[in-house]
Coordinates of C-alpha atoms and ligand atoms in Angstrom, one line a residue:
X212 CA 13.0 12.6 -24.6
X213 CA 10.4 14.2 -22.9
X214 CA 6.6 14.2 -24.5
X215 CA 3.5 16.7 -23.9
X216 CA 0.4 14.7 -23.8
X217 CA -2.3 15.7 -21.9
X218 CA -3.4 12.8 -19.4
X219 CA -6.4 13.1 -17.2
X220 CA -6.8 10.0 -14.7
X221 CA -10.6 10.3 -13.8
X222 CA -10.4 7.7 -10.6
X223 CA -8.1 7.1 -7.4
X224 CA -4.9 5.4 -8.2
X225 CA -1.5 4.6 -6.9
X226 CA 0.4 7.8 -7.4
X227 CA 3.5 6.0 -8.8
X228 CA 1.3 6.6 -12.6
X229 CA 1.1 10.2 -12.0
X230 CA 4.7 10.3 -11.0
X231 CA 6.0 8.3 -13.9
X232 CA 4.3 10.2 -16.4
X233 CA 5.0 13.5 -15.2
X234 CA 8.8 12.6 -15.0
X235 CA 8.2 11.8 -18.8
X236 CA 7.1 15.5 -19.3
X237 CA 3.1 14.7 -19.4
X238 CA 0.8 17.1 -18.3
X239 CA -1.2 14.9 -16.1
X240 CA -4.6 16.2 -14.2
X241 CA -5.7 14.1 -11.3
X242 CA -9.3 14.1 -10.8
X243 CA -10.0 11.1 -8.5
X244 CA -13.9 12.4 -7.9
X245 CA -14.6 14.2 -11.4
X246 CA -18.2 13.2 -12.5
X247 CA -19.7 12.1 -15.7
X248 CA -20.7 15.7 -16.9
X249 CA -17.3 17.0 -15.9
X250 CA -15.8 14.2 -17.9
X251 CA -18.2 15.4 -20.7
X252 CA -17.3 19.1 -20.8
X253 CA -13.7 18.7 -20.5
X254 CA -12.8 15.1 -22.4
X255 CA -12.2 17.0 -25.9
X256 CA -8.7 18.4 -24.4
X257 CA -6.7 15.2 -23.6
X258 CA -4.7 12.7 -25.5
X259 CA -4.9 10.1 -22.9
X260 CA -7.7 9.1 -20.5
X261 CA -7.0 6.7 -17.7
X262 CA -10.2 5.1 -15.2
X263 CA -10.2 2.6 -13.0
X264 CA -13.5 0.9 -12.4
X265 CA -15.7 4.0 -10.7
X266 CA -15.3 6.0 -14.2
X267 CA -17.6 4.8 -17.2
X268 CA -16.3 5.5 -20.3
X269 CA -19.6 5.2 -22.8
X270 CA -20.2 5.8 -26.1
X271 CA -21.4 9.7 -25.1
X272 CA -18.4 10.2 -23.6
X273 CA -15.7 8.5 -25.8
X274 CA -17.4 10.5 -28.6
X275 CA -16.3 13.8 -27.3
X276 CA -13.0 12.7 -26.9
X277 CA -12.0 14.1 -30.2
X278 CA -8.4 14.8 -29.1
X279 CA -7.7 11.2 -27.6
X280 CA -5.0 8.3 -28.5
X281 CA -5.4 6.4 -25.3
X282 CA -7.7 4.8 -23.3
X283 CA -6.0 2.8 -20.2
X284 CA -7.8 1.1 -17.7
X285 CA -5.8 0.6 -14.4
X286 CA -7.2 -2.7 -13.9
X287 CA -8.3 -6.4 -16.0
X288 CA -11.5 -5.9 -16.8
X289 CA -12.6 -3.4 -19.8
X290 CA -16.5 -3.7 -19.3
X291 CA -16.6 -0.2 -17.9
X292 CA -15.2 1.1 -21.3
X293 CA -17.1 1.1 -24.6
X294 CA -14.8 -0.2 -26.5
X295 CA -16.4 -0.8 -29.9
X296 CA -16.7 3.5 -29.6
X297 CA -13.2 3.8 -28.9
X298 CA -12.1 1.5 -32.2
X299 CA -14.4 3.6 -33.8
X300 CA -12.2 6.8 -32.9
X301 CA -9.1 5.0 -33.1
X302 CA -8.5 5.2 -29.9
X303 CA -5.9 2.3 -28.0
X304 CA -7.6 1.0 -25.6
X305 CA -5.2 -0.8 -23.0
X306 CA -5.5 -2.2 -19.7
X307 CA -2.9 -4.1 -16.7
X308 CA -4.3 -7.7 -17.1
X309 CA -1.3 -9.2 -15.4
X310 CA -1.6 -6.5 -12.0
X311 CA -4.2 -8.2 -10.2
X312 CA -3.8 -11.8 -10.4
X313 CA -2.2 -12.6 -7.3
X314 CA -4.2 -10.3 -5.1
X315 CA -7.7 -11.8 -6.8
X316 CA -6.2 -15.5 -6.8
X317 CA -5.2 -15.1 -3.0
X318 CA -8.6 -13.4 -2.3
X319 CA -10.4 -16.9 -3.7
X320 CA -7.8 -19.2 -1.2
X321 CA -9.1 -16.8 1.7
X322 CA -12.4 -17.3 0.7
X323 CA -12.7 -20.9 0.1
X324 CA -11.0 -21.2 3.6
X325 CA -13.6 -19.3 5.0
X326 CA -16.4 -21.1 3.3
X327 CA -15.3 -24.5 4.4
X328 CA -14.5 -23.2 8.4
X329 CA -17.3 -20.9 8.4
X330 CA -14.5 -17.9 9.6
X331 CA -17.0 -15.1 9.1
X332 CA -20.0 -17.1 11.0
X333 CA -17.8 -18.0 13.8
X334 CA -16.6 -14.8 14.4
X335 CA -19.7 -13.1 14.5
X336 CA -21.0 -15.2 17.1
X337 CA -18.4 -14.5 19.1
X338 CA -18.9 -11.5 18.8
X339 CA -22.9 -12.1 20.0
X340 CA -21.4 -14.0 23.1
X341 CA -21.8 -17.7 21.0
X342 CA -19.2 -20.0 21.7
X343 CA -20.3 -22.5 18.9
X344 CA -17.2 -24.9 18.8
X345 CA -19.4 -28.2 19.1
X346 CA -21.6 -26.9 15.7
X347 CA -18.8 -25.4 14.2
X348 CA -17.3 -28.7 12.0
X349 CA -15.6 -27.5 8.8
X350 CA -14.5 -29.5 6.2
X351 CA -11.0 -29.3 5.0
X352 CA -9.7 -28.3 0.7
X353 CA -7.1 -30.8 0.6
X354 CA -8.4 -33.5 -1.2
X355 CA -11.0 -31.3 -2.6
X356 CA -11.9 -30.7 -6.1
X357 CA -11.6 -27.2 -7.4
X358 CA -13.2 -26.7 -10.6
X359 CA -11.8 -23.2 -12.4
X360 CA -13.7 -21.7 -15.1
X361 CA -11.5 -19.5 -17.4
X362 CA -7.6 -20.5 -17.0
X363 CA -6.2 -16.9 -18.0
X364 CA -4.0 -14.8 -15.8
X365 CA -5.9 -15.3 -12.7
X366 CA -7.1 -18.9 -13.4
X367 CA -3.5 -20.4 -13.4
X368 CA -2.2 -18.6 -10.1
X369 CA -5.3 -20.0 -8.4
X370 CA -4.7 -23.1 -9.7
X371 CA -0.7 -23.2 -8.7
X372 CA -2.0 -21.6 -5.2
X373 CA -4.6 -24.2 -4.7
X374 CA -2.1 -27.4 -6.2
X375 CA 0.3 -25.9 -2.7
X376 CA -2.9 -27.2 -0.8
X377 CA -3.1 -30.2 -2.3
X378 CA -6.5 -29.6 -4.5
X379 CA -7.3 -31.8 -7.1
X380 CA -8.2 -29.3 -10.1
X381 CA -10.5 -29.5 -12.9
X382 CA -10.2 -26.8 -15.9
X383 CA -12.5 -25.4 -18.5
X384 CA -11.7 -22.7 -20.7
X385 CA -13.0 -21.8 -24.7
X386 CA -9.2 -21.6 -25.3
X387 CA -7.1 -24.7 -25.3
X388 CA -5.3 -24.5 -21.7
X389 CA -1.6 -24.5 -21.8
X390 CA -0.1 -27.7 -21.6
X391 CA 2.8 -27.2 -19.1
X392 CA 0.6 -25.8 -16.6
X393 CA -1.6 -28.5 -16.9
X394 CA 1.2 -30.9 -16.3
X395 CA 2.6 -28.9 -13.3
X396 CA -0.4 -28.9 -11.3
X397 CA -1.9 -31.8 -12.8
X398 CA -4.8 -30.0 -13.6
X399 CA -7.5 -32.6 -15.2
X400 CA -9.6 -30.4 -18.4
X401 CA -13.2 -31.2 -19.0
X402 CA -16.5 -29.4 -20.2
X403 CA -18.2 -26.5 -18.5
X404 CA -21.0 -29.3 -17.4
X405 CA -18.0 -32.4 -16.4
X406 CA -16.5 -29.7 -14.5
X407 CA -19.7 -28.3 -12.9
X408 CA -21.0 -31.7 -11.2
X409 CA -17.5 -32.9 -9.8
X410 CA -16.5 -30.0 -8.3
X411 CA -16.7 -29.2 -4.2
X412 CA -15.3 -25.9 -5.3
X413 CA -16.0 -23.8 -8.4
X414 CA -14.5 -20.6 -8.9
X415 CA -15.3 -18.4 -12.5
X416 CA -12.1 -16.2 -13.9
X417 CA -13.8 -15.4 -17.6
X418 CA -14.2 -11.8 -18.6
X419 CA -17.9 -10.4 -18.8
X420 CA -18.6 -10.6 -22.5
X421 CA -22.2 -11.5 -24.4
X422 CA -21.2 -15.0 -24.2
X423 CA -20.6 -15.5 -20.5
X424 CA -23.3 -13.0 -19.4
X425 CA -25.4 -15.2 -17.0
X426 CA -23.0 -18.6 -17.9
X427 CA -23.6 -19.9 -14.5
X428 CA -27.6 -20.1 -14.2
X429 CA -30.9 -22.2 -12.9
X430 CA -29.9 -25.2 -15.2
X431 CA -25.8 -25.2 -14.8
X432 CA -26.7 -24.5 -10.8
X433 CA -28.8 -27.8 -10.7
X434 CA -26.4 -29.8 -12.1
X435 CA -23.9 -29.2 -9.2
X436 CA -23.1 -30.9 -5.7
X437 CA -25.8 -29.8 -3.0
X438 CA -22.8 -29.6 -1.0
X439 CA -20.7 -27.6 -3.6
X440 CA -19.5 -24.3 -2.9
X441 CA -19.1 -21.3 -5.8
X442 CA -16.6 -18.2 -5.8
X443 CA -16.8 -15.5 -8.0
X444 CA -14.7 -13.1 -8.3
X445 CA -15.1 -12.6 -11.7
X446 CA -17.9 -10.2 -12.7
X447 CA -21.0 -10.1 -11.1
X448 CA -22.9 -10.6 -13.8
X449 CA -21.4 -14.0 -14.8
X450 CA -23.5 -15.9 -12.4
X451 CA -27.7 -15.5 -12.5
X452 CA -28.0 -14.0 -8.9
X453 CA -31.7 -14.7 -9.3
X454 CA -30.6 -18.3 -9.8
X455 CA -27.9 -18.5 -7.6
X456 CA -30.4 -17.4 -4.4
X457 CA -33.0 -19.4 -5.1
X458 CA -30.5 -22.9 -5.2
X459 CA -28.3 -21.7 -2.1
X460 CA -32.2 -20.7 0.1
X461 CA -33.2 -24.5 -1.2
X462 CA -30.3 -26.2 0.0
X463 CA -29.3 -27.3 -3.8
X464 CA -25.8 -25.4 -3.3
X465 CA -23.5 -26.0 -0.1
X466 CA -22.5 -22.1 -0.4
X467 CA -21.4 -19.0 -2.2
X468 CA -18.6 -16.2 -2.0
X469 CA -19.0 -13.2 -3.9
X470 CA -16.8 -10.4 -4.5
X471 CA -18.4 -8.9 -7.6
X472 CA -22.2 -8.1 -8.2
X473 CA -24.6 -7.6 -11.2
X474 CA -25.5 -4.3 -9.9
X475 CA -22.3 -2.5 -7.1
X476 CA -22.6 -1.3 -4.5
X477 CA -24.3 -4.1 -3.6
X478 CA -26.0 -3.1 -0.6
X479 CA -29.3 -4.3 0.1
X480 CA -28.7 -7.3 -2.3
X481 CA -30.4 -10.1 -1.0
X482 CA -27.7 -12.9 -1.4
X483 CA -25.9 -10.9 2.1
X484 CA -28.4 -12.4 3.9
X485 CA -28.2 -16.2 3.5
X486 CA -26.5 -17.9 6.1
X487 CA -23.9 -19.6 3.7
X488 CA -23.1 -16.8 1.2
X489 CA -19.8 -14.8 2.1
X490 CA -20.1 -11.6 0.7
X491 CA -16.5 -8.8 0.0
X492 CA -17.0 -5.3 -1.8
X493 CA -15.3 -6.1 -5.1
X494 CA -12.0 -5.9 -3.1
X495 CA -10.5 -8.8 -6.0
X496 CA -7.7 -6.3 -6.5
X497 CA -7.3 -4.2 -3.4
X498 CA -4.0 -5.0 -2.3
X499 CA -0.9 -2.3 -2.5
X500 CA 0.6 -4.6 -4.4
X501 CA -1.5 -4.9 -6.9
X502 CA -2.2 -1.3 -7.1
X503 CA 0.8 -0.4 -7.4
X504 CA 2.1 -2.7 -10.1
X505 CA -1.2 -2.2 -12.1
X506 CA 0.1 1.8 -12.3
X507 CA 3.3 0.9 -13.3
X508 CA 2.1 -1.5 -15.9
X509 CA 0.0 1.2 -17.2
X510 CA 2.7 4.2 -16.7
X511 CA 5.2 1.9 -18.9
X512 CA 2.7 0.7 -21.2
X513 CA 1.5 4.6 -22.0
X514 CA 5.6 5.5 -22.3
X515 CA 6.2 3.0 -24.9
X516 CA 3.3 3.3 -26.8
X517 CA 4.4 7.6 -27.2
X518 CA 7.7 6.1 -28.4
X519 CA 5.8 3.8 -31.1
X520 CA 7.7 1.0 -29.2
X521 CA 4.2 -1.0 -29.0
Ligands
LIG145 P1 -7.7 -13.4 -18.7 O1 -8.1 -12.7 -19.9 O2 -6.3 -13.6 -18.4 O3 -8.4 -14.8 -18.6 C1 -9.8 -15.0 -18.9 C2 -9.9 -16.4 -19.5 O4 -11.3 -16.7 -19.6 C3 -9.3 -16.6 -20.9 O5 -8.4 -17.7 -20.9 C4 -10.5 -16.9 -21.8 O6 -10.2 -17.7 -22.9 C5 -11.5 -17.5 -20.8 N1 -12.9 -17.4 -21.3 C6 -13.5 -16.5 -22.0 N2 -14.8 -16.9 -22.2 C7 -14.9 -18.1 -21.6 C8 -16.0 -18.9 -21.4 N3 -17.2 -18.7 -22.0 N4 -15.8 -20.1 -20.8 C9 -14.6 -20.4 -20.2 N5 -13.6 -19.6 -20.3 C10 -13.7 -18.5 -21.0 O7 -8.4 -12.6 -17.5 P2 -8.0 -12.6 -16.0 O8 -6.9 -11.5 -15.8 O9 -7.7 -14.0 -15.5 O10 -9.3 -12.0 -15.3 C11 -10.5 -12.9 -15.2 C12 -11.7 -12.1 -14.7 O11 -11.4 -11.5 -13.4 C13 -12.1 -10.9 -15.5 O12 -13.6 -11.0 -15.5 C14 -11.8 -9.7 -14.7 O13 -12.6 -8.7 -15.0 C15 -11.9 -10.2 -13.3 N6 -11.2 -9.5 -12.3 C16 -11.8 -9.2 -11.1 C17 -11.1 -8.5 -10.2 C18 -11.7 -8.2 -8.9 O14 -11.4 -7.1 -8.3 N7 -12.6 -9.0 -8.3 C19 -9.8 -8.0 -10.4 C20 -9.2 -8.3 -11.6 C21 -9.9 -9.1 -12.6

């Protein structure tokens, strides 16, 4: 059975969706580059909006979407969707929250490896005709403890990634952390503040909500190692960048790696340029991979909700 929906996808992705729904009979506009105001004038004529993170789908905008059923996010995180708006216009609101996690959790391995061997540093010097083998001593993971804040989709792979390098993981989570993957990485649960002074490595997987807005901050920062390193890859506005600068330029923190920002693009933020903060464009879930089964998550996801399936 074939369906008639309208579907306009308002941001770049992997053209299996637009395949997969127009092989289901959708009518499907592709507008990778369509701005705000476009979105404004023309939102009223489709059934089914799909962003990735560029688009922002706020209150102003949801509210013209008089015709909508469907709001899908190609992607975890829903923070660029007002979602209380779309409840209030009945609109589903869905999202691919098991697409990215092995392309974000191997993005954390790579850059807790690069932290400890200072990869970026050392190739840049190279680069500036430094051979700097003699100050270039790294540290090593195995052995290390990994604290993970937030043990949902991404939290576990990291933590079955990280048990393959022989890590020694600590878990915190407002949920209650499911007990066979516990056992099967051995993964030791404490408090946010237990985890936050044993840990060599912390690494935040929570979704940006009220409640974790600014979770890491000036108090939770001084309670770490000096020598302790922190990854987010989270959202950037998880961590108090104001904080987090002033303990990495004081020597209280051993380092930071940041994919994700409080404000993006980050350019010009000021964390880029501390010696031992690692720094990636929000690239958590830029692989083809991940891409591509994040579209067909959402492509089958749309299909079965037209059937009333879900
Ligand atoms: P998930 O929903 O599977 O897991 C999130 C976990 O965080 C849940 O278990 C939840 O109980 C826990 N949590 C919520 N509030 C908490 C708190 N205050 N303290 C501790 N734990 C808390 O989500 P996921 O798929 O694992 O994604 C995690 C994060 O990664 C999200 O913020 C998402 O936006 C982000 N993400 C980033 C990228 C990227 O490109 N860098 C890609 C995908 C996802």
């Amino acid at each position: 059975m074939g369906f008639n929906e309208t579907v306009l996808i308002c941001d770049e992705v992997d053209p299996v969706l637009n395949k997969v729904l127009q092989e289901n009979g959708l009518k499907v506009s592709y507008e990778p580059q369509i701005t705000p105001d476009q979105i404004k004038e023309k939102i009223s004529n489709y059934d089914i909006i799909i962003v990735r993170g560029r688009t922002k789908l706020t209150k102003e905008l949801i509210d013209n979407a008089t015709k909508c059923k469907i709001i899908a996010r190609v992607g975890v995180g829903l923070d660029n969707i007002d979602e209380s708006a779309a409840k209030a216009r009945n609109i589903r609101v869905i999202n691919a929250v098991e697409g990215a996690m092995t392309a974000v959790a191997e993005l954390v391995l790579g850059l807790m490896l690069a932290l400890a061997r200072q990869i970026p540093f050392a190739d840049r010097e190279i680069r500036n005709g430094k051979w700097l083998k003699k100050e270039l001593v790294g540290t090593e993971l195995k052995g290390k403890y990994l604290g993970i804040v937030g043990l949902g989709n991404i939290g576990k792979r990291l933590g079955r990634l990280a048990k393959g390098l022989n890590m020694n993981l600590i878990g915190y989570d407002v949920i209650p952390i499911d007990e066979t993957f516990s056992k099967e990485v051995g993964l030791m649960k404490a408090d946010l503040g237990t985890l936050l002074s044993s840990s060599d490595y912390v690494s935040l997987h929570v979704p940006l909500l009220d409640s974790t807005y600014h979770l890491i901050n000036a108090e939770k920062l001084a309670t770490m190692k000096k020598t302790a390193k922190i990854i987010n890859t989270s959202r950037g506005g998880v961590i108090d960048e104001e904080a987090l600068y002033d303990a990495l330029k004081k020597g209280n923190l051993g380092g930071a790696a940041l994919d994700v920002f409080e404000t993006e693009p980050a350019i010009g933020n000021k964390l880029a340029t501390l010696p031992n903060v690692i720094c990636t464009p929000h690239i958590g879930a830029q692989t083809k991979e991940a891409q591509s089964l994040a579209a067909n998550i959402i492509a089958e996801k749309i299909i079965q909700i037209l059937r009333g399936v879900i």
